[in-house]
CSV table of C-alpha atoms in Angstrom, one decimal:
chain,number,residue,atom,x,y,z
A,1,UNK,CA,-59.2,-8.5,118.1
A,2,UNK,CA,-59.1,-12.4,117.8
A,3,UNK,CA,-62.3,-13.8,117.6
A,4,UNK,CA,-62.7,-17.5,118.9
A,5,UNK,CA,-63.3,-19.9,116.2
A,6,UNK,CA,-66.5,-21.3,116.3
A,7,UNK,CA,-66.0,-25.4,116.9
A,8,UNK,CA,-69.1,-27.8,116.8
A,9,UNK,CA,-70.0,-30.4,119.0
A,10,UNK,CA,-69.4,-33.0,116.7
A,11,UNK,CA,-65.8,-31.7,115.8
A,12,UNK,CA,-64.9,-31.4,119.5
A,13,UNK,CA,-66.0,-35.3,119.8
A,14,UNK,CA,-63.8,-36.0,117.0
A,15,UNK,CA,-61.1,-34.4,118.7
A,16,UNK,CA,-61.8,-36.3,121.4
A,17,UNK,CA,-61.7,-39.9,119.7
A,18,UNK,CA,-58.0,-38.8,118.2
A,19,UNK,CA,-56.7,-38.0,121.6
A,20,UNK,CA,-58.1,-40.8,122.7
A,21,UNK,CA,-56.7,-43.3,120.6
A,22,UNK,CA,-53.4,-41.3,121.4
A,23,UNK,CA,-53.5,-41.7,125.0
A,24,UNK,CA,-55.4,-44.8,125.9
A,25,UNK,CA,-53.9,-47.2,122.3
A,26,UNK,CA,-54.7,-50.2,124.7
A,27,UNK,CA,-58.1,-49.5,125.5
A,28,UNK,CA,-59.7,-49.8,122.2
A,29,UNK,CA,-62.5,-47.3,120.9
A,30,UNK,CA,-63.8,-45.6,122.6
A,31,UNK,CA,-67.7,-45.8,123.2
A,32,UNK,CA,-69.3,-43.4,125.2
A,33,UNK,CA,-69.3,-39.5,125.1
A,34,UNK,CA,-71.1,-36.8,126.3
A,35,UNK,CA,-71.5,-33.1,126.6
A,36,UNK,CA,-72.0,-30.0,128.4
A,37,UNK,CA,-71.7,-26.2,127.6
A,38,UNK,CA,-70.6,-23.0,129.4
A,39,UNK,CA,-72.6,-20.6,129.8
A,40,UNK,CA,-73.2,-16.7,129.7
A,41,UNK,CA,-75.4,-15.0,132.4
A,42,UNK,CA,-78.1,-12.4,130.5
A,43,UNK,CA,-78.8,-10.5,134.2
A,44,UNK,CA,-79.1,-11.8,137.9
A,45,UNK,CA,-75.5,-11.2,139.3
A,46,UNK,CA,-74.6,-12.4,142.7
A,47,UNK,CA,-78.2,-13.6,143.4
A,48,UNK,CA,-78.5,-17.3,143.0
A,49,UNK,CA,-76.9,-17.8,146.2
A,50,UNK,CA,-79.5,-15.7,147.6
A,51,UNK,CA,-82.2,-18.2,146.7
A,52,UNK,CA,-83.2,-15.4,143.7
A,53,UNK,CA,-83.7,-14.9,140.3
A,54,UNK,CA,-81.4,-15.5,137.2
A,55,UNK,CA,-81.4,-15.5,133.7
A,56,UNK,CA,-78.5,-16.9,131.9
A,57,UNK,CA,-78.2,-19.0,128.4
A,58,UNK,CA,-76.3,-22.3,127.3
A,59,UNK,CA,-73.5,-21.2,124.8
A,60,UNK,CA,-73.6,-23.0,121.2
A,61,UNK,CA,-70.8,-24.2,120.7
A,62,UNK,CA,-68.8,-23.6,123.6
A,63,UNK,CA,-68.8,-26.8,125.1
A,64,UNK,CA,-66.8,-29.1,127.2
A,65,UNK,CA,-66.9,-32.7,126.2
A,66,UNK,CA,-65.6,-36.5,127.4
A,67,UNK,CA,-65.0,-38.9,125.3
A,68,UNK,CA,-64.0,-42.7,126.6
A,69,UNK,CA,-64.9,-45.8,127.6
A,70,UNK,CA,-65.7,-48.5,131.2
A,71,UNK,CA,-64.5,-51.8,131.6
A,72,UNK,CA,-65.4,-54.4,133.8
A,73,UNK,CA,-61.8,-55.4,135.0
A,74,UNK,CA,-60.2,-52.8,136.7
A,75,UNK,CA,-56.7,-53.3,135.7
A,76,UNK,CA,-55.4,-51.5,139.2
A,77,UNK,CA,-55.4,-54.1,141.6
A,78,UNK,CA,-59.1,-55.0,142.7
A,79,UNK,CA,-60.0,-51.7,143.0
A,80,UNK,CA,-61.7,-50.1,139.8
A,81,UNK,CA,-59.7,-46.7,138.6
A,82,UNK,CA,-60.0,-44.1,136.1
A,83,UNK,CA,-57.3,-42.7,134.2
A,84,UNK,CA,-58.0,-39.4,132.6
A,85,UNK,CA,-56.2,-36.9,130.2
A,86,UNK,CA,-57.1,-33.4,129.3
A,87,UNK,CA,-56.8,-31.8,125.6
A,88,UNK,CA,-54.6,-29.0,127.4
A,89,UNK,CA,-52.0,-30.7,129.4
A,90,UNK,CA,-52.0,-35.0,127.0
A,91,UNK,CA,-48.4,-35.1,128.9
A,92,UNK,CA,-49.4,-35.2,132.3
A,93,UNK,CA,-52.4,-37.9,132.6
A,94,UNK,CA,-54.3,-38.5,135.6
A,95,UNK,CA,-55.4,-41.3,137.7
A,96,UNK,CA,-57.1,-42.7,140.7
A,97,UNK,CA,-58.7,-46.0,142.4
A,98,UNK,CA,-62.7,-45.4,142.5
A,99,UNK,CA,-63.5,-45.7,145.9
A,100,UNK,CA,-63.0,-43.7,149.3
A,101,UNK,CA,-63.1,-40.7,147.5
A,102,UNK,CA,-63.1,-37.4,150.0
A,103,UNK,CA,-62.7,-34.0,150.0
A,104,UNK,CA,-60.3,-34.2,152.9
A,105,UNK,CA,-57.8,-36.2,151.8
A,106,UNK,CA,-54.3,-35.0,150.5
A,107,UNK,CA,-54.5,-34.2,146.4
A,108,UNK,CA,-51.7,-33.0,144.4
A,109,UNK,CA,-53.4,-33.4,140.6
A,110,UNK,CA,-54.4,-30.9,138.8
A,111,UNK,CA,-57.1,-28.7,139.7
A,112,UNK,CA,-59.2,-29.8,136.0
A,113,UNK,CA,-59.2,-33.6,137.8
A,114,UNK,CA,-60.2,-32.4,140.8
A,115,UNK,CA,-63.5,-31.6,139.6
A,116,UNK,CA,-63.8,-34.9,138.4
A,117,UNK,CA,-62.9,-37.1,141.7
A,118,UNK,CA,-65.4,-35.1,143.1
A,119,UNK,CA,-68.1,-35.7,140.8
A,120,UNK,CA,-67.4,-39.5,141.0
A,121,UNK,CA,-67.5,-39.3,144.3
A,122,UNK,CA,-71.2,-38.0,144.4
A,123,UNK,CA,-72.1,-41.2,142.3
A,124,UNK,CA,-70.4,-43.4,145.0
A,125,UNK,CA,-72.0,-41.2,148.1
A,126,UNK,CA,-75.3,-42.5,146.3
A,127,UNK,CA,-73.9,-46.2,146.2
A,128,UNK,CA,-73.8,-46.4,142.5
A,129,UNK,CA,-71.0,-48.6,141.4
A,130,UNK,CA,-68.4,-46.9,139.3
A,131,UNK,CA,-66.6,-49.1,136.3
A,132,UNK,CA,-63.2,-48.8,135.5
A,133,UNK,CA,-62.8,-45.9,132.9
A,134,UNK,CA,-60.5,-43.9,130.5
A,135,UNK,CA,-61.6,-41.0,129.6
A,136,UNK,CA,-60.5,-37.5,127.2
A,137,UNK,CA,-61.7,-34.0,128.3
A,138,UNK,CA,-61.8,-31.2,125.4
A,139,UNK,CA,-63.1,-28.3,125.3
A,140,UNK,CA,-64.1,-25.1,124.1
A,141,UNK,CA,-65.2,-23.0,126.9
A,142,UNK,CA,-62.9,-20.2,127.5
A,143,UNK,CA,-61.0,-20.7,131.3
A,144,UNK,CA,-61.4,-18.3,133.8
A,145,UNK,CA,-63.4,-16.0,132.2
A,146,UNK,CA,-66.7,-16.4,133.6
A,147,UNK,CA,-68.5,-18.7,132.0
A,148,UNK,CA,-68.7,-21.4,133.7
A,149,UNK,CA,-66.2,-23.6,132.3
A,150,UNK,CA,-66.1,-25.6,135.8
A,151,UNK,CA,-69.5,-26.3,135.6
A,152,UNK,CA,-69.5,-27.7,132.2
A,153,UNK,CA,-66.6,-30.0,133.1
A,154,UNK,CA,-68.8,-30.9,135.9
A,155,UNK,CA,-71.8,-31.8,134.0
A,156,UNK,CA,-70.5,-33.7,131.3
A,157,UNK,CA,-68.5,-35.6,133.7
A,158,UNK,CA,-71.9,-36.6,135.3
A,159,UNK,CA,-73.8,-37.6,132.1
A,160,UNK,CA,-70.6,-39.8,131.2
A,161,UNK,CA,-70.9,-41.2,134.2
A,162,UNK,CA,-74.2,-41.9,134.0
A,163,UNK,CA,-74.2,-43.4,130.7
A,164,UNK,CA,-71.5,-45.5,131.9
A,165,UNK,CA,-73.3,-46.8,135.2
A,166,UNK,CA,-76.8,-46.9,133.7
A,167,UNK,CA,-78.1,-44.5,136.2
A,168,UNK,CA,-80.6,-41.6,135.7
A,169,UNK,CA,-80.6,-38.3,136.8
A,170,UNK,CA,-82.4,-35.9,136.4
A,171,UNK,CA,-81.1,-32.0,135.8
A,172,UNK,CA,-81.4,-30.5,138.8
A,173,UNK,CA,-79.9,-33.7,140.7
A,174,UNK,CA,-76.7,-33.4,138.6
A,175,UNK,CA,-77.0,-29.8,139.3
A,176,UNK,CA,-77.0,-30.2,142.8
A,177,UNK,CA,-74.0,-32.9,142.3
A,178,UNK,CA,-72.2,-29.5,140.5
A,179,UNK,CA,-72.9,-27.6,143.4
A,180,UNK,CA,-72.0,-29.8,145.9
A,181,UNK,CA,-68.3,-30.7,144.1
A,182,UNK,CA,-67.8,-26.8,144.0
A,183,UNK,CA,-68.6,-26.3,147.7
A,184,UNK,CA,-66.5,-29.4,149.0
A,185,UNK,CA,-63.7,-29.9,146.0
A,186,UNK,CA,-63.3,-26.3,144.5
A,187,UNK,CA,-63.9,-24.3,147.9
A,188,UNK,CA,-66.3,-22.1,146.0
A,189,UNK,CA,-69.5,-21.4,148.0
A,190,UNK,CA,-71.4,-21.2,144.9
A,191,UNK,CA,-74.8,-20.9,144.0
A,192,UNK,CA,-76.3,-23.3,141.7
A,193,UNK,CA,-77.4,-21.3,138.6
A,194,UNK,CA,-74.0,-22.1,136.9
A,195,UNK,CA,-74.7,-26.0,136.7
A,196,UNK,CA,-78.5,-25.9,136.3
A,197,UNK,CA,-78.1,-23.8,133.1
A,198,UNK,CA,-75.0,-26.2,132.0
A,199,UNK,CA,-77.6,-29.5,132.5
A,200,UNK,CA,-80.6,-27.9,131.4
A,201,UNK,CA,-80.0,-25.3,128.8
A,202,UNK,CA,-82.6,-25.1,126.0
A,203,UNK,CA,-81.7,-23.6,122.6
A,204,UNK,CA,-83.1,-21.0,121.2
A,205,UNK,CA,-84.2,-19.8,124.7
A,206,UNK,CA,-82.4,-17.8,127.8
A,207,UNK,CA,-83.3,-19.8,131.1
A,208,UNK,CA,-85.3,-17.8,133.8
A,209,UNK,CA,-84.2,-20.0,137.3
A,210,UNK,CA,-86.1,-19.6,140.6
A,211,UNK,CA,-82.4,-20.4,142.6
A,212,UNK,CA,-85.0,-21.4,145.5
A,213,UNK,CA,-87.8,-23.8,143.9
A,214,UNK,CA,-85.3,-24.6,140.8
A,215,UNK,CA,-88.4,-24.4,138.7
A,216,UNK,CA,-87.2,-23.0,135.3
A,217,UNK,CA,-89.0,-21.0,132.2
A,218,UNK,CA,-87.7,-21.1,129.0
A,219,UNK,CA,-87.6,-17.7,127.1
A,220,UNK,CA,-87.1,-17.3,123.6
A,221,UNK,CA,-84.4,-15.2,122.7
A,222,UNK,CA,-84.1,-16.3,118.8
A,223,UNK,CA,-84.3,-12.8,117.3
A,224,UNK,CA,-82.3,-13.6,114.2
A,225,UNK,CA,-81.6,-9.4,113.9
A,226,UNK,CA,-80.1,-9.6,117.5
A,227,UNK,CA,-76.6,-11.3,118.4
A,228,UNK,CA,-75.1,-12.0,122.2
A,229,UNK,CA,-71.1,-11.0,122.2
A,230,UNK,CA,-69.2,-12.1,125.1
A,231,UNK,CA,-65.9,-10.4,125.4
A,232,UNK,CA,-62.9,-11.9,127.6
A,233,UNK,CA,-61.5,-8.8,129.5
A,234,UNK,CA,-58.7,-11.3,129.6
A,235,UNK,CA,-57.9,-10.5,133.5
A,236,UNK,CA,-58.3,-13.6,134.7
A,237,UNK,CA,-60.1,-14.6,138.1
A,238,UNK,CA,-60.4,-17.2,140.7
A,239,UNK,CA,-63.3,-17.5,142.9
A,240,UNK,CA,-61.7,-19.3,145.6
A,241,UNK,CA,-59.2,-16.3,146.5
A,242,UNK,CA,-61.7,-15.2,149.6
A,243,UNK,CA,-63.7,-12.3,147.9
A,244,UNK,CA,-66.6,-14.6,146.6
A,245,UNK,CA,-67.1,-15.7,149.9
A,246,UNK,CA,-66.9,-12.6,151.9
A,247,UNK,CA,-70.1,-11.3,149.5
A,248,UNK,CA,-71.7,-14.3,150.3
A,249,UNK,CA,-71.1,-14.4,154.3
A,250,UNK,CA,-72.1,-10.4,153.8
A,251,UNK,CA,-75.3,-11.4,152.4
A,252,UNK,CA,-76.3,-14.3,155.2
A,253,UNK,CA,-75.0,-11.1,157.7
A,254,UNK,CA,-77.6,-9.1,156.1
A,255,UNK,CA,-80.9,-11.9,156.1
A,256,UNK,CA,-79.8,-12.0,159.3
A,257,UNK,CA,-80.3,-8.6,160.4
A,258,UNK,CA,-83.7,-8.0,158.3
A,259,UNK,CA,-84.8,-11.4,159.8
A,260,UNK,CA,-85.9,-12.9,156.6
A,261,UNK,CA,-84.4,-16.5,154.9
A,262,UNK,CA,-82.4,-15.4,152.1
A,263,UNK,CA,-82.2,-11.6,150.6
A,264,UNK,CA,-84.6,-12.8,148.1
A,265,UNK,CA,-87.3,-12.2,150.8
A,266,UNK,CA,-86.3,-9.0,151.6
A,267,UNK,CA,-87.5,-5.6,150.4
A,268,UNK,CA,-86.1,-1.8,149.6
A,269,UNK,CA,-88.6,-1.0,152.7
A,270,UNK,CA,-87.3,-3.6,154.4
A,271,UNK,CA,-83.5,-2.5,154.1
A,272,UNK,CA,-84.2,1.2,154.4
A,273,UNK,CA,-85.7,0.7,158.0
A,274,UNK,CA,-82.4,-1.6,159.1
A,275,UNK,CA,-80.1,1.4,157.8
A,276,UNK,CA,-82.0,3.6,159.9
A,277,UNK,CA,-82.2,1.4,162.8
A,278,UNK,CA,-78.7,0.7,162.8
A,279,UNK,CA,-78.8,-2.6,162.8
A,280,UNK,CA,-76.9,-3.7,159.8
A,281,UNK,CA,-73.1,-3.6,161.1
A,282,UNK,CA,-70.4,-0.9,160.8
A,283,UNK,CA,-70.8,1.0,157.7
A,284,UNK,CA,-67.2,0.0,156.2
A,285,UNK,CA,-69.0,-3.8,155.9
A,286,UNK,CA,-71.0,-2.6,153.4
A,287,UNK,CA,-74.1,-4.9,154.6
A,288,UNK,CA,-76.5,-2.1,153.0
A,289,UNK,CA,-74.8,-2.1,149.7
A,290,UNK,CA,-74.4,-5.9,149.1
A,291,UNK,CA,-77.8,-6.3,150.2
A,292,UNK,CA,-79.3,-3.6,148.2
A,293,UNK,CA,-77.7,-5.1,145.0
A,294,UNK,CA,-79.2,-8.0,145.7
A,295,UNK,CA,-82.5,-7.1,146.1
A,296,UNK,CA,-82.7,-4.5,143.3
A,297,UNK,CA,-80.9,-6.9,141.0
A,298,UNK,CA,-83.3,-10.1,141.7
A,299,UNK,CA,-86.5,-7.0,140.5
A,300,UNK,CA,-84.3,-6.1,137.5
A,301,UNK,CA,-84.1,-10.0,136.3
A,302,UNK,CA,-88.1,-10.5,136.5
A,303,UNK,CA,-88.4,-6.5,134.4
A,304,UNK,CA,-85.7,-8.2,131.6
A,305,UNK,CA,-88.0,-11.3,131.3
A,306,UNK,CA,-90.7,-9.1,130.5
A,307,UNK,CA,-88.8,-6.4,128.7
A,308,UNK,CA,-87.5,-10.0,126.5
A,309,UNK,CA,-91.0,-11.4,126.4
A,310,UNK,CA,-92.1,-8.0,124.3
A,311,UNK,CA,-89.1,-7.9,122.5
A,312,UNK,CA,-88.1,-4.5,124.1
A,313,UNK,CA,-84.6,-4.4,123.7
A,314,UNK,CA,-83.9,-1.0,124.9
A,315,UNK,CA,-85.9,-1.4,128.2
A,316,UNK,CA,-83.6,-5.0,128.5
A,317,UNK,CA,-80.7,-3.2,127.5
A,318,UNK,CA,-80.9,-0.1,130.2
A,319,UNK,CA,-81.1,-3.4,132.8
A,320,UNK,CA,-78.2,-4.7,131.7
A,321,UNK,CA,-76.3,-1.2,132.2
A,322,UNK,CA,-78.3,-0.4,135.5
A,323,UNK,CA,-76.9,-3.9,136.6
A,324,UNK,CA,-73.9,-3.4,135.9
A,325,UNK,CA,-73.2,-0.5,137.6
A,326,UNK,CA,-74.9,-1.5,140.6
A,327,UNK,CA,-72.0,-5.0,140.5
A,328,UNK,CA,-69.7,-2.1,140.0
A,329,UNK,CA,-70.4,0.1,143.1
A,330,UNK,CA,-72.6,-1.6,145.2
A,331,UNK,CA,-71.6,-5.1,145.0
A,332,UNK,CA,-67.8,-4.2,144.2
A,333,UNK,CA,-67.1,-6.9,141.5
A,334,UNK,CA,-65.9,-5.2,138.9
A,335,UNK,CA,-62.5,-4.1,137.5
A,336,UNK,CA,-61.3,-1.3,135.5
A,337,UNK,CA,-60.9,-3.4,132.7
A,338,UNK,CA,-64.4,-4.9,132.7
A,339,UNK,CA,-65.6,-1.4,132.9
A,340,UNK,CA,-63.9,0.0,129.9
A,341,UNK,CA,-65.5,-2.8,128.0
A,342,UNK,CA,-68.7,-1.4,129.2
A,343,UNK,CA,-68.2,2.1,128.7
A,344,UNK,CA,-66.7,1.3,125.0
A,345,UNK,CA,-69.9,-0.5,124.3
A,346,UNK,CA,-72.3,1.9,125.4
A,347,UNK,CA,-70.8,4.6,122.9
A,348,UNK,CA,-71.4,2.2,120.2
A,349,UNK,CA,-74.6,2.6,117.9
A,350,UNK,CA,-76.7,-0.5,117.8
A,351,UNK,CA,-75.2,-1.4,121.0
A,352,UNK,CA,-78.2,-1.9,123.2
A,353,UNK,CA,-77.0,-2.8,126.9
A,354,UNK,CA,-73.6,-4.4,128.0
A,355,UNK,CA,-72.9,-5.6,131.5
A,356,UNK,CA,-69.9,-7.9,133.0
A,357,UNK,CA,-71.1,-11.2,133.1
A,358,UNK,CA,-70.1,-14.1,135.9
A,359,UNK,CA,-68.6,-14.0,139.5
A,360,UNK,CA,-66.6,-10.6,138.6
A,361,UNK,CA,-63.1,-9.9,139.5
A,362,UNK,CA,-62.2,-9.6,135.7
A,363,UNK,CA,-63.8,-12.6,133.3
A,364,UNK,CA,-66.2,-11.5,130.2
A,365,UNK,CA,-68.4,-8.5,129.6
A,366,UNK,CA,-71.9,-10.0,127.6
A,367,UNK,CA,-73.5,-7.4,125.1
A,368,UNK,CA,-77.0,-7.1,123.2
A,369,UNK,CA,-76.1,-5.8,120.3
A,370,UNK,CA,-77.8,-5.8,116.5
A,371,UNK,CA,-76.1,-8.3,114.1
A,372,UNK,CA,-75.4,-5.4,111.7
A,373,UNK,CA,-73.8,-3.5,114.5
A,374,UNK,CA,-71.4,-6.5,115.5
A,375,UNK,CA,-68.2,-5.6,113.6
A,376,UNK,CA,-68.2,-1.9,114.7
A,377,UNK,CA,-68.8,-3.2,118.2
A,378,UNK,CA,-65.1,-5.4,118.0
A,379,UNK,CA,-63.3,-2.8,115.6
A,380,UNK,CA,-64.4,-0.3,118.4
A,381,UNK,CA,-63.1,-2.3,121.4
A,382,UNK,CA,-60.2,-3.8,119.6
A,383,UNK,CA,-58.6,0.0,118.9
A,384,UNK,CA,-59.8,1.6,122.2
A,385,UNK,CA,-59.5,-1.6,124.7
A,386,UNK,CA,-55.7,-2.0,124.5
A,387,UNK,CA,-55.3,1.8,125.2
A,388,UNK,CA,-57.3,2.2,128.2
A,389,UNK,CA,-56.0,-0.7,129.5
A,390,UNK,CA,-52.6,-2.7,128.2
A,391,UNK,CA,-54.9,-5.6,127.4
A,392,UNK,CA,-56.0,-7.4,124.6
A,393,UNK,CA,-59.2,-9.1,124.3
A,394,UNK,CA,-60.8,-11.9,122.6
A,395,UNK,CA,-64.3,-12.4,122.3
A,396,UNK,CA,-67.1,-15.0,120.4
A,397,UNK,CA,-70.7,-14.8,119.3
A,398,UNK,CA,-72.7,-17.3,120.3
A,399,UNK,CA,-76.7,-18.0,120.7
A,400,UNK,CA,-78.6,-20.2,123.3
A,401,UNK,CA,-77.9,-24.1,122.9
A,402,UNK,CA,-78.7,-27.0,124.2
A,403,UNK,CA,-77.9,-28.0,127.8
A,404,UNK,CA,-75.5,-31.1,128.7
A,405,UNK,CA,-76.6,-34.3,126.9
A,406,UNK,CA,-75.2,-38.1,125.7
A,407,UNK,CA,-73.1,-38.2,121.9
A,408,UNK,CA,-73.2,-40.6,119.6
A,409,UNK,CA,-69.9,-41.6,118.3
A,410,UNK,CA,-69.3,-42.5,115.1
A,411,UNK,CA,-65.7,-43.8,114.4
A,412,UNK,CA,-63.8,-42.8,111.3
């Protein structure tokens, strides 16, 4: 099974200054870079739009990163301008005058710039002014596969742009930028644990969010004898086909009903009594079973905190599973695919709990597994995955790193 290469930050910023000089041989070197990582979600599926808990990690090297430089003539009339090329498509460069920015307006780029007018347009929305700037995105965080590889495009875009404007924001106010650019330029009604992990990530240490207060709590997951695998199912997804959402708009159906805020209020009790009452909508909605995911899976997030606090990985590891099948029936996310990487896990000794990882729909399965168990784990699913399924997967190990961040360049 391919294995992703394993590229460090300061090799992706080197790649970033070649393909700079490449595209932008007018603009001299350049001087500012930043970065951001993807990330892989431990447990606490579909609840951080419910104001709930999560607890994902920053991947280590698996990060997105800019690389360019600002100028103080604008070189596009009187209005400043970026101009903007990606690692995966250098033939097809991007620009656009910095200034009336909306989500209405007509946009034919590509869907990678998108994210990017709409983060400079947060900036403006704030009445920072925005310099003139070329810029280089690379990157190492797999697309489409449910880690968060919008929301690290997102957040290194903002600490550019704050490094570039002299502005300071904190975490969570970029985060909320992220959110905000997802909601109004991606037309994903996410929840915000995606870019809060991306801008706050601490290596060495998973990230327990409160998606209502924001508050974060660092816990160490820096077991050297235990490794996190994330495995691409390679069925690729997008979030804004509807069926994210319809979960969502189920969700706010069923606060509704229980007359609480958000589902992270509500209680088993609680949800029990609607059923009865018949107050939660026509059983084919599946109100009950969206809810109940949510408020069983926001419990199971605070148990793995604890069950990761004593170093109990088989109580953490029967989470993940119990999670996973609850996404699977309950919540409907899953895919046959996603489940045989599951199932093929589970079977595997030294495996300790496996789960699929992200918004669902395909994406990545993550997996606690011993590091001495790791290459039966891939020989396993690269000989049984392709039969169950036609597919062929790709996976990386990787550890908590660091959230988003400033670079230093240093020219060669």
């Amino acid at each position: 099974m391919p294995t992703l290469e394993t590229v460090s930050t300061e090799a992706l910023v080197q790649r970033g200054i070649t393909l700079f000089r490449k595209c932008f041989p007018n603009s001299g070197e350049p001087t500012v870079a930043s970065a951001a990582p993807g990330r892989v979600n431990l447990i606490g599926e579909h609840t951080d739009y419910n104001e709930g808990f999560v607890l994902p990690m920053a991947l280590e090297d698996r990060e997105t990163v800019f690389v360019g430089t600002s100028f103080l003539d604008s070189g596009f009339g009187s209005l400043p301008r970026a101009r903007l090329v990606s690692e995966l498509c250098p033939d097809q460069p991007v620009e656009f005058a910095l200034r009336n920015i909306s989500p209405g307006e007509a946009y034919a780029g590509p869907a990678w710039a998108n994210y990017i007018r709409g983060m400079v347009a947060q900036f403006l929305e704030r009445s920072v002014r925005v310099p003139s700037f070329d810029a280089v995105v690379v990157s190492e965080v797999p697309l489409g596969g449910g880690v968060s590889s919008s929301a690290a495009l997102e957040m290194a875009c903002a600490v550019f742009l704050q490094e570039i404007t002299g502005v300071s924001l904190d975490p969570v106010e970029r985060a909320r930028m992220g959110q905000r650019v997802e909601h109004l330029y991606a037309g994903v009604p996410s929840g915000i644990m995606d870019q809060l992990i991306s801008a706050a990530g601490v290596a060495g240490s998973a990230l327990l969010i409160d998606c209502r207060t924001l508050e974060t709590r660092a816990i160490p997951l820096d077991d050297p004898e235990m490794v996190i695998v994330v495995v691409n199912s390679n069925v690729k997804h997008s979030l804004a086909d509807g069926e994210y959402g319809r979960r969502r708009r189920t969700c706010e159906q069923a606060a509704a009903a229980l007359n609480v805020a958000s589902l992270r209020d509500a209680t088993r009790e609680q949800l029990e009594a609607s059923r009865t009452r018949g107050i939660l909508g026509p059983p084919e909605e599946k109100v009950y079973e969206r809810a109940l995911h949510v408020i069983e899976e926001n419990n199971r997030v605070l148990h793995a905190v604890s069950a990761l606090q004593e170093r109990d990985y088989v109580r953490f590891g029967k989470l993940m599973y119990e999670s996973h099948e609850s996404l699977r029936t309950n919540y409907q996310v899953s895919c046959d695919e996603i489940d045989a990487l599951v199932e093929i896990a589970r079977q595997v000794p030294g495996v300790y709990g496996s789960r699929m990882t992200g918004g669902g729909f395909g994406g990545c399965t993550v997996t606690l597994v011993r590091a001495d168990a790791v290459a039966m784990l891939l020989e396993r699913i690269e000989a049984l995955y392709p039969k169950r399924t036609g597919k062929h997967p790709t996976s990386f190990i990787s550890k908590p790193g660091p959230g988003s961040r400033p670079l230093a360049i240093e020219h060669s």
